[in-house]
mmCIF file of C-alpha atoms and ligand atoms in Angstrom:
data_model
loop_
_atom_site.group_PDB
_atom_site.id
_atom_site.type_symbol
_atom_site.label_atom_id
_atom_site.label_comp_id
_atom_site.label_asym_id
_atom_site.label_seq_id
_atom_site.Cartn_x
_atom_site.Cartn_y
_atom_site.Cartn_z
ATOM 1 C CA MET A 1 111.349 99.335 135.557
ATOM 2 C CA ILE A 2 108.792 96.258 135.901
ATOM 3 C CA ARG A 3 110.093 92.798 135.200
ATOM 4 C CA THR A 4 107.818 90.081 134.627
ATOM 5 C CA ASP A 5 107.235 86.864 132.296
ATOM 6 C CA ILE A 6 103.813 88.012 130.922
ATOM 7 C CA CYS A 7 102.701 91.496 131.143
ATOM 8 C CA VAL A 8 99.059 92.208 130.564
ATOM 9 C CA LEU A 9 98.800 95.833 129.482
ATOM 10 C CA ILE A 10 95.543 97.597 130.293
ATOM 11 C CA PRO A 11 94.967 101.276 129.315
ATOM 12 C CA THR A 12 92.148 102.970 131.071
ATOM 13 C CA LEU A 13 90.322 106.030 131.312
ATOM 14 C CA ASN A 14 87.381 106.368 133.689
ATOM 15 C CA GLU A 15 86.812 102.516 133.904
ATOM 16 C CA GLU A 16 85.874 102.401 137.498
ATOM 17 C CA ASP A 17 82.682 100.021 136.864
ATOM 18 C CA ALA A 18 85.001 97.514 134.898
ATOM 19 C CA ILE A 19 88.709 97.587 135.691
ATOM 20 C CA PHE A 20 88.194 95.511 138.921
ATOM 21 C CA ASP A 21 86.939 92.633 137.132
ATOM 22 C CA VAL A 22 89.202 92.790 134.143
ATOM 23 C CA VAL A 23 92.160 92.599 136.518
ATOM 24 C CA LYS A 24 90.703 90.051 139.204
ATOM 25 C CA THR A 25 89.716 87.434 136.575
ATOM 26 C CA LEU A 26 93.369 87.216 134.691
ATOM 27 C CA PRO A 27 94.964 84.029 135.589
ATOM 28 C CA LYS A 28 98.052 84.478 137.916
ATOM 29 C CA ARG A 29 100.263 82.143 135.752
ATOM 30 C CA VAL A 30 100.139 80.489 132.338
ATOM 31 C CA ARG A 31 101.996 77.251 132.754
ATOM 32 C CA ASN A 32 104.885 78.258 134.866
ATOM 33 C CA LEU A 33 105.306 81.906 133.774
ATOM 34 C CA LYS A 34 104.106 84.825 135.915
ATOM 35 C CA VAL A 35 101.306 87.294 134.783
ATOM 36 C CA THR A 36 101.437 90.766 135.654
ATOM 37 C CA PRO A 37 98.673 93.072 135.048
ATOM 38 C CA VAL A 38 99.723 96.592 134.309
ATOM 39 C CA VAL A 39 97.255 99.424 134.234
ATOM 40 C CA ILE A 40 98.344 102.692 132.378
ATOM 41 C CA ASP A 41 95.740 105.101 133.535
ATOM 42 C CA GLY A 42 95.040 108.307 131.332
ATOM 43 C CA ARG A 43 94.452 110.309 134.740
ATOM 44 C CA SER A 44 91.109 109.115 135.368
ATOM 45 C CA LYS A 45 88.712 111.424 137.276
ATOM 46 C CA ASP A 46 86.861 108.463 138.898
ATOM 47 C CA ARG A 47 87.941 105.403 141.075
ATOM 48 C CA THR A 48 89.755 103.709 138.403
ATOM 49 C CA VAL A 49 93.364 103.748 139.866
ATOM 50 C CA SER A 50 92.108 102.488 143.349
ATOM 51 C CA ARG A 51 89.698 99.815 141.900
ATOM 52 C CA ALA A 52 92.920 98.529 139.600
ATOM 53 C CA LYS A 53 95.118 98.389 142.812
ATOM 54 C CA GLN A 54 92.452 96.688 145.029
ATOM 55 C CA ALA A 55 92.286 94.122 142.052
ATOM 56 C CA GLY A 56 95.987 93.627 142.370
ATOM 57 C CA ALA A 57 97.415 95.548 139.339
ATOM 58 C CA THR A 58 100.474 97.691 139.184
ATOM 59 C CA VAL A 59 99.345 100.998 138.167
ATOM 60 C CA LEU A 60 101.274 103.601 135.856
ATOM 61 C CA ILE A 61 100.100 107.095 135.655
ATOM 62 C CA GLN A 62 100.148 108.344 131.850
ATOM 63 C CA LYS A 63 102.127 111.755 131.327
ATOM 64 C CA THR A 64 100.733 111.991 127.596
ATOM 65 C CA ARG A 65 97.284 111.601 126.220
ATOM 66 C CA GLY A 66 95.781 109.085 124.224
ATOM 67 C CA LYS A 67 95.471 105.111 124.343
ATOM 68 C CA GLY A 68 98.300 104.525 121.549
ATOM 69 C CA ALA A 69 100.585 106.975 123.678
ATOM 70 C CA ALA A 70 99.745 105.253 126.891
ATOM 71 C CA ILE A 71 100.666 101.933 125.300
ATOM 72 C CA GLN A 72 104.001 103.338 124.214
ATOM 73 C CA GLU A 73 104.873 105.153 127.570
ATOM 74 C CA ALA A 74 103.834 101.965 129.303
ATOM 75 C CA LEU A 75 106.217 99.568 127.377
ATOM 76 C CA GLU A 76 109.201 101.896 128.348
ATOM 77 C CA GLN A 77 108.759 100.756 131.779
ATOM 78 C CA ILE A 78 108.251 97.059 131.293
ATOM 79 C CA SER A 79 110.581 94.175 130.697
ATOM 80 C CA CYS A 80 108.936 91.073 129.888
ATOM 81 C CA ASP A 81 108.919 88.011 127.600
ATOM 82 C CA TYR A 82 105.398 88.287 126.443
ATOM 83 C CA VAL A 83 102.994 91.382 126.190
ATOM 84 C CA VAL A 84 99.149 90.811 126.204
ATOM 85 C CA PHE A 85 97.019 93.970 125.292
ATOM 86 C CA ILE A 86 93.429 94.189 126.692
ATOM 87 C CA ASP A 87 91.112 97.016 127.223
ATOM 88 C CA GLY A 88 89.776 97.894 130.770
ATOM 89 C CA ASP A 89 86.227 98.344 130.065
ATOM 90 C CA GLY A 90 85.124 94.736 130.677
ATOM 91 C CA THR A 91 84.311 93.896 126.941
ATOM 92 C CA TYR A 92 87.102 91.076 126.762
ATOM 93 C CA GLN A 93 87.314 87.687 128.579
ATOM 94 C CA SER A 94 90.493 88.160 130.565
ATOM 95 C CA VAL A 95 89.971 84.300 131.946
ATOM 96 C CA GLU A 96 90.843 83.317 128.616
ATOM 97 C CA LEU A 97 94.368 84.780 128.521
ATOM 98 C CA PRO A 98 96.185 81.532 128.048
ATOM 99 C CA LYS A 99 94.427 80.957 124.790
ATOM 100 C CA LEU A 100 96.410 83.947 123.664
ATOM 101 C CA VAL A 101 99.629 83.181 125.299
ATOM 102 C CA GLU A 102 100.151 79.601 124.837
ATOM 103 C CA PRO A 103 100.409 79.486 120.934
ATOM 104 C CA LEU A 104 103.192 82.031 121.364
ATOM 105 C CA MET A 105 104.843 79.799 123.968
ATOM 106 C CA ASP A 106 104.636 77.078 121.674
ATOM 107 C CA GLY A 107 106.313 79.145 118.841
ATOM 108 C CA LYS A 108 103.065 78.287 116.636
ATOM 109 C CA THR A 109 102.482 82.022 115.701
ATOM 110 C CA ASP A 110 104.016 85.498 116.302
ATOM 111 C CA MET A 111 100.659 87.435 117.154
ATOM 112 C CA THR A 112 97.419 86.177 118.377
ATOM 113 C CA VAL A 113 94.292 88.192 118.025
ATOM 114 C CA ALA A 114 90.960 87.578 119.834
ATOM 115 C CA THR A 115 88.132 88.690 117.324
ATOM 116 C CA ARG A 116 84.956 90.028 118.318
ATOM 117 C CA LEU A 117 82.667 89.738 115.407
ATOM 118 C CA ALA A 118 81.648 86.287 115.517
ATOM 119 C CA GLN A 119 80.469 85.936 119.252
ATOM 120 C CA ARG A 120 79.205 89.055 121.170
ATOM 121 C CA ASP A 121 76.476 90.802 122.843
ATOM 122 C CA SER A 122 73.884 92.412 120.425
ATOM 123 C CA ALA A 123 74.514 96.083 121.347
ATOM 124 C CA SER A 124 78.433 95.519 122.112
ATOM 125 C CA ILE A 125 79.517 97.149 118.593
ATOM 126 C CA THR A 126 77.362 99.685 116.936
ATOM 127 C CA PRO A 127 76.423 98.990 113.197
ATOM 128 C CA PHE A 128 78.464 102.136 112.264
ATOM 129 C CA ASN A 129 81.565 100.672 114.168
ATOM 130 C CA THR A 130 80.961 97.268 112.546
ATOM 131 C CA LEU A 131 80.814 98.737 108.901
ATOM 132 C CA GLY A 132 83.934 100.706 109.380
ATOM 133 C CA ASN A 133 85.548 97.705 110.587
ATOM 134 C CA ILE A 134 84.600 95.484 107.866
ATOM 135 C CA ALA A 135 85.587 98.390 105.323
ATOM 136 C CA PHE A 136 89.115 98.659 107.027
ATOM 137 C CA ASN A 137 89.593 94.841 106.914
ATOM 138 C CA ALA A 138 88.636 94.777 103.333
ATOM 139 C CA LEU A 139 91.083 97.354 102.515
ATOM 140 C CA ILE A 140 93.811 95.311 104.268
ATOM 141 C CA ARG A 141 92.700 92.179 102.433
ATOM 142 C CA PHE A 142 93.062 93.891 98.999
ATOM 143 C CA PHE A 143 96.334 95.460 99.757
ATOM 144 C CA TYR A 144 97.970 92.616 101.843
ATOM 145 C CA GLY A 145 96.064 89.855 100.464
ATOM 146 C CA LYS A 146 95.624 88.700 104.219
ATOM 147 C CA ASN A 147 92.134 87.682 105.616
ATOM 148 C CA ILE A 148 92.325 89.820 108.734
ATOM 149 C CA THR A 149 88.786 89.645 110.137
ATOM 150 C CA ASP A 150 88.822 92.326 113.023
ATOM 151 C CA MET A 151 91.921 94.470 112.880
ATOM 152 C CA LEU A 152 90.524 96.942 115.604
ATOM 153 C CA THR A 153 90.269 94.409 118.307
ATOM 154 C CA GLY A 154 91.825 95.296 121.698
ATOM 155 C CA TYR A 155 93.000 91.933 122.749
ATOM 156 C CA ARG A 156 95.936 90.563 121.342
ATOM 157 C CA ALA A 157 99.408 89.194 122.319
ATOM 158 C CA LEU A 158 102.983 89.197 121.047
ATOM 159 C CA SER A 159 106.335 88.109 122.231
ATOM 160 C CA ARG A 160 108.134 91.307 123.604
ATOM 161 C CA LYS A 161 110.925 90.546 120.939
ATOM 162 C CA LYS A 162 108.377 90.788 118.024
ATOM 163 C CA LEU A 163 106.695 93.713 119.304
ATOM 164 C CA ASP A 164 110.005 95.667 119.599
ATOM 165 C CA GLU A 165 110.320 95.060 116.076
ATOM 166 C CA LEU A 166 107.170 96.818 115.038
ATOM 167 C CA ASN A 167 107.592 100.635 114.636
ATOM 168 C CA LEU A 168 104.668 102.172 116.835
ATOM 169 C CA VAL A 169 104.338 105.730 116.846
ATOM 170 C CA SER A 170 100.652 106.603 116.904
ATOM 171 C CA GLN A 171 98.970 108.402 119.887
ATOM 172 C CA ALA A 172 95.284 107.448 120.083
ATOM 173 C CA PHE A 173 93.061 104.582 118.605
ATOM 174 C CA GLU A 174 94.953 104.229 115.778
ATOM 175 C CA VAL A 175 97.270 101.844 117.677
ATOM 176 C CA GLU A 176 95.374 98.539 116.610
ATOM 177 C CA THR A 177 95.752 99.736 113.028
ATOM 178 C CA GLU A 178 99.522 100.213 113.192
ATOM 179 C CA ILE A 179 100.145 97.010 115.226
ATOM 180 C CA THR A 180 98.168 95.066 112.432
ATOM 181 C CA ILE A 181 99.872 96.708 109.205
ATOM 182 C CA GLU A 182 103.304 96.717 111.115
ATOM 183 C CA ALA A 183 102.846 92.877 111.956
ATOM 184 C CA LEU A 184 102.030 92.263 108.203
ATOM 185 C CA ARG A 185 105.029 94.314 106.931
ATOM 186 C CA ASN A 186 107.253 92.387 109.224
ATOM 187 C CA ASN A 187 105.757 89.246 107.760
ATOM 188 C CA LEU A 188 104.612 88.070 111.448
ATOM 189 C CA ARG A 189 102.472 84.732 111.596
ATOM 190 C CA ILE A 190 99.037 85.994 112.777
ATOM 191 C CA HIS A 191 96.636 83.685 114.431
ATOM 192 C CA GLU A 192 93.189 85.108 114.920
ATOM 193 C CA PHE A 193 90.212 83.421 116.779
ATOM 194 C CA PRO A 194 86.988 84.427 118.164
ATOM 195 C CA LEU A 195 86.250 85.063 121.752
ATOM 196 C CA PHE A 196 82.966 86.231 123.278
ATOM 197 C CA TYR A 197 82.757 89.966 123.264
ATOM 198 C CA LYS A 198 80.465 91.841 125.788
ATOM 199 C CA LYS A 199 78.931 95.147 125.894
ATOM 200 C CA ARG A 200 81.104 97.579 127.608
ATOM 201 C CA LYS A 201 80.568 99.054 131.096
ATOM 202 C CA GLY A 202 80.709 102.940 131.463
ATOM 203 C CA GLN A 203 81.214 105.368 128.700
ATOM 204 C CA THR A 204 82.964 104.886 125.558
ATOM 205 C CA LYS A 205 86.140 106.950 124.769
ATOM 206 C CA LEU A 206 85.810 106.559 121.019
ATOM 207 C CA ASN A 207 84.421 108.875 118.764
ATOM 208 C CA PRO A 208 83.361 107.219 115.713
ATOM 209 C CA ILE A 209 83.608 109.966 113.205
ATOM 210 C CA HIS A 210 86.881 111.621 114.631
ATOM 211 C CA ASP A 211 88.617 108.545 115.664
ATOM 212 C CA GLY A 212 87.266 106.558 112.511
ATOM 213 C CA LEU A 213 88.718 109.251 110.236
ATOM 214 C CA ARG A 214 92.024 109.120 112.290
ATOM 215 C CA ILE A 215 92.193 105.338 111.577
ATOM 216 C CA PHE A 216 91.338 105.764 107.890
ATOM 217 C CA LYS A 217 93.995 108.203 107.438
ATOM 218 C CA THR A 218 96.748 106.043 109.347
ATOM 219 C CA LEU A 219 95.673 103.131 107.216
ATOM 220 C CA ILE A 220 95.789 105.058 104.014
ATOM 221 C CA LEU A 221 99.370 106.552 104.952
ATOM 222 C CA MET A 222 100.756 103.168 105.958
ATOM 223 C CA ILE A 223 99.492 101.459 102.654
ATOM 224 C CA ARG A 224 101.311 104.301 100.780
ATOM 225 C CA ASP A 225 104.482 103.618 102.998
ATOM 226 C CA THR A 226 104.277 99.791 102.937
ATOM 227 C CA LYS A 227 102.841 99.139 99.633
ATOM 228 C CA PRO A 228 103.911 102.104 97.239
ATOM 229 C CA LEU A 229 103.618 100.140 93.806
ATOM 230 C CA TYR A 230 99.941 99.213 94.465
ATOM 231 C CA PHE A 231 98.944 102.655 96.230
ATOM 232 C CA PHE A 232 100.424 104.873 93.407
ATOM 233 C CA GLY A 233 99.492 102.284 90.711
ATOM 234 C CA ILE A 234 95.982 102.632 91.492
ATOM 235 C CA LEU A 235 96.072 106.441 91.983
ATOM 236 C CA GLY A 236 98.058 106.679 88.645
ATOM 237 C CA PHE A 237 95.450 104.410 86.901
ATOM 238 C CA LEU A 238 92.599 106.473 88.034
ATOM 239 C CA PHE A 239 93.852 109.740 86.479
ATOM 240 C CA PHE A 240 94.424 107.586 83.593
ATOM 241 C CA LEU A 241 91.042 106.665 83.460
ATOM 242 C CA PHE A 242 89.952 110.139 84.035
ATOM 243 C CA GLY A 243 91.880 111.155 80.932
ATOM 244 C CA LEU A 244 90.341 108.783 78.787
ATOM 245 C CA TRP A 245 86.918 110.385 78.207
ATOM 246 C CA PRO A 246 88.498 113.802 76.706
ATOM 247 C CA ALA A 247 91.136 111.646 75.009
ATOM 248 C CA SER A 248 88.292 109.480 73.084
ATOM 249 C CA LEU A 249 86.511 112.654 72.292
ATOM 250 C CA VAL A 250 89.567 114.125 70.747
ATOM 251 C CA VAL A 251 90.773 111.017 68.690
ATOM 252 C CA TYR A 252 86.725 110.645 67.423
ATOM 253 C CA GLU A 253 87.011 114.258 66.185
ATOM 254 C CA LYS A 254 90.409 113.748 64.652
ATOM 255 C CA ILE A 255 89.258 110.642 62.667
ATOM 256 C CA VAL A 256 85.656 111.624 61.629
ATOM 257 C CA PHE A 257 86.292 115.359 60.813
ATOM 258 C CA GLY A 258 89.923 115.405 60.383
ATOM 259 C CA SER A 259 90.667 118.108 62.918
ATOM 260 C CA VAL A 260 90.332 118.800 66.620
ATOM 261 C CA GLN A 261 87.465 121.304 67.562
ATOM 262 C CA HIS A 262 87.740 120.746 71.393
ATOM 263 C CA VAL A 263 91.218 122.263 72.284
ATOM 264 C CA PRO A 264 90.319 122.119 76.145
ATOM 265 C CA SER A 265 89.784 118.399 75.914
ATOM 266 C CA THR A 266 93.162 117.854 74.332
ATOM 267 C CA ILE A 267 94.737 119.625 77.204
ATOM 268 C CA LEU A 268 92.694 117.818 79.796
ATOM 269 C CA ALA A 269 93.647 114.613 78.430
ATOM 270 C CA ALA A 270 97.307 115.350 78.185
ATOM 271 C CA PHE A 271 97.258 116.785 81.619
ATOM 272 C CA SER A 272 95.753 113.789 83.020
ATOM 273 C CA PHE A 273 97.925 111.083 81.241
ATOM 274 C CA LEU A 274 101.171 113.283 82.356
ATOM 275 C CA LEU A 275 100.066 113.168 85.996
ATOM 276 C CA ALA A 276 99.118 109.437 85.913
ATOM 277 C CA ILE A 277 102.735 108.765 84.402
ATOM 278 C CA GLN A 278 104.210 111.123 87.165
ATOM 279 C CA ILE A 279 102.380 109.332 89.808
ATOM 280 C CA TRP A 280 103.551 105.942 88.564
ATOM 281 C CA ALA A 281 107.091 107.041 88.599
ATOM 282 C CA ILE A 282 106.782 108.353 92.045
ATOM 283 C CA GLY A 283 105.552 104.950 92.980
ATOM 284 C CA MET A 284 108.377 103.280 91.536
ATOM 285 C CA LEU A 285 111.124 105.693 93.221
ATOM 286 C CA ALA A 286 109.076 104.857 96.656
ATOM 287 C CA ASP A 287 109.151 101.253 96.056
ATOM 288 C CA MET A 288 112.780 101.256 95.286
ATOM 289 C CA SER A 289 113.552 103.208 98.382
ATOM 290 C CA LEU A 290 111.351 100.793 100.458
ATOM 291 C CA LYS A 291 112.988 97.823 99.220
ATOM 292 C CA ASN A 292 116.475 99.541 100.244
ATOM 293 C CA ASN A 293 115.394 100.219 103.616
ATOM 294 C CA GLN A 294 114.235 96.793 104.025
ATOM 295 C CA ARG A 295 117.685 95.548 103.065
ATOM 296 C CA LEU A 296 119.064 97.926 105.879
ATOM 297 C CA GLU A 297 116.677 96.613 108.271
ATOM 298 C CA ASN A 298 117.496 93.027 107.581
ATOM 299 C CA LEU A 299 120.899 93.745 107.904
ATOM 300 C CA LEU A 300 120.741 95.452 111.137
ATOM 301 C CA ARG A 301 118.656 92.592 112.510
ATOM 302 C CA LYS A 302 121.202 90.038 111.630
ATOM 303 C CA LYS A 303 124.165 92.170 113.421
ATOM 304 C CA ARG A 304 122.038 92.318 116.453
HETATM 305 N N1 GTP B 401 95.457 105.364 129.364
HETATM 306 C C1 GTP B 401 94.549 105.634 128.293
HETATM 307 N N2 GTP B 401 93.445 104.905 128.272
HETATM 308 C C2 GTP B 401 92.595 105.094 127.322
HETATM 309 C C3 GTP B 401 92.606 106.342 126.793
HETATM 310 N N3 GTP B 401 91.310 106.524 125.798
HETATM 311 C C4 GTP B 401 90.726 105.198 125.990
HETATM 312 N N4 GTP B 401 91.442 104.592 126.849
HETATM 313 C C5 GTP B 401 91.265 103.018 127.187
HETATM 314 O O1 GTP B 401 91.353 102.253 126.124
HETATM 315 C C6 GTP B 401 90.530 101.370 125.929
HETATM 316 C C7 GTP B 401 89.634 101.308 124.874
HETATM 317 O O2 GTP B 401 88.981 102.272 124.769
HETATM 318 P P1 GTP B 401 87.219 102.328 124.450
HETATM 319 O O3 GTP B 401 86.569 103.598 124.722
HETATM 320 O O4 GTP B 401 86.841 101.090 125.071
HETATM 321 O O5 GTP B 401 87.362 102.190 122.834
HETATM 322 P P2 GTP B 401 86.898 101.050 122.000
HETATM 323 O O6 GTP B 401 86.910 99.706 122.616
HETATM 324 O O7 GTP B 401 87.709 101.141 120.680
HETATM 325 O O8 GTP B 401 85.128 101.366 121.903
HETATM 326 P P3 GTP B 401 83.893 100.843 122.509
HETATM 327 O O9 GTP B 401 83.181 100.212 121.416
HETATM 328 O O10 GTP B 401 83.333 102.014 123.216
HETATM 329 O O11 GTP B 401 84.213 99.847 123.824
HETATM 330 C C8 GTP B 401 89.606 101.421 127.319
HETATM 331 O O12 GTP B 401 90.088 100.569 128.505
HETATM 332 C C9 GTP B 401 89.949 103.131 127.703
HETATM 333 O O13 GTP B 401 89.568 103.376 128.855
HETATM 334 C C10 GTP B 401 93.709 107.514 127.110
HETATM 335 O O14 GTP B 401 93.830 108.483 126.551
HETATM 336 N N5 GTP B 401 94.372 107.035 127.930
HETATM 337 MG MG1 MG B 402 86.055 99.031 124.302
#
C-alpha cells in the first residue's frame, strides 16, 4: 500500500516522450503536505516505465486494460488525503498542482477541475473533439442545470473521502464523464478554472468515433439512472408528439366527415399515446426507486 498526503495519479500508455517532464515538474510539496507521483502504466511497449522512475515516480503496472480500469486499480493500492488526476502526455501544467489542491485543503470546494478550452495550443484539441465536448457539456447543463465547461478534462483533484463516495465502474475514456456526473449526483461543489493546455507529445490513444460513442452511451445511461423523471419524461413526450399527427387526422375526419376513414392512423395514434403513458409510468417508478436508494445511501453515510 502506498501511503502519502497528496497522490498524483498518472495513467500512461506509451508516453516515453512526455512522462519524464510530467513527473519532474510536479511540486514536491503543497504547503506542508507531501506529493507522491504514482504512474499506473498499461504495459507500455516503449521506455515509459524507466523514464517515469528516473523522474522519481512510483510505478504500478496495470493488470487490466483501459484508462478507467487503470485508475480504479491504482486507487486500490493508494492511501492518501487528496487525489490528483493528470494525463501522462505532457498536455497539462504539472507545476500548477497547488492551484488544484489548495482550494480543497481550504475547504472551499470538493472537486477542482482544470479546463482546457479557454487557453491552449491551436492544434491541441481537434475540432471534432471540441464539438463532442461542447455537446456533452450542453447535455449536462440541460439535465443537471450546472455550467460544466469541460467535463472531459484529465486534470482534476478531489479529497480521497469525496472520491470514495463516487461510484466509479467505467473501464476506458468514460471515466471523466463518470466522475463528473457522480460528483453532480453527490452534490459535490465543483470549482472549474482555466489552465493552459499544450499539444500532446506522442500518439493519441483516444479514438474519437469509438471512444466518443462510448462516452455518449455512458452519459445517456447515467442521465437515465440519475435523472429518470427528465429522461423518461422527454422520451415519453417524443412519442406523444409522434402520435399527435395521426391523431389530429383522425379527429379532423370525425369532425368534418362524421366518420373515421384512416383506421391505421387511429391505431398508430393510440399506440403512440399508450407508449408515451407507459414510458412516463416507468419514469415515475424509476424516480421512486432512485429516491429510496438516496435515502438508504444517506442513512449508510450517517452510520459510517
Ligand atoms: N494505464 C493506462 N493508461 C492509458 C490507457 N489508455 C490511455 N492511457 C493514458 O491516459 C492518458 C489520456 O490518454 P490520451 O490518449 O492522451 O487521451 P486524451 O487526452 O483524451 O486525448 P488526446 O487529445 O489525444 O490527448 C494518457 O496519459 C494515456 O497514456 C490504458 O489503457 N492504460
Ligand atoms: Mg491527452
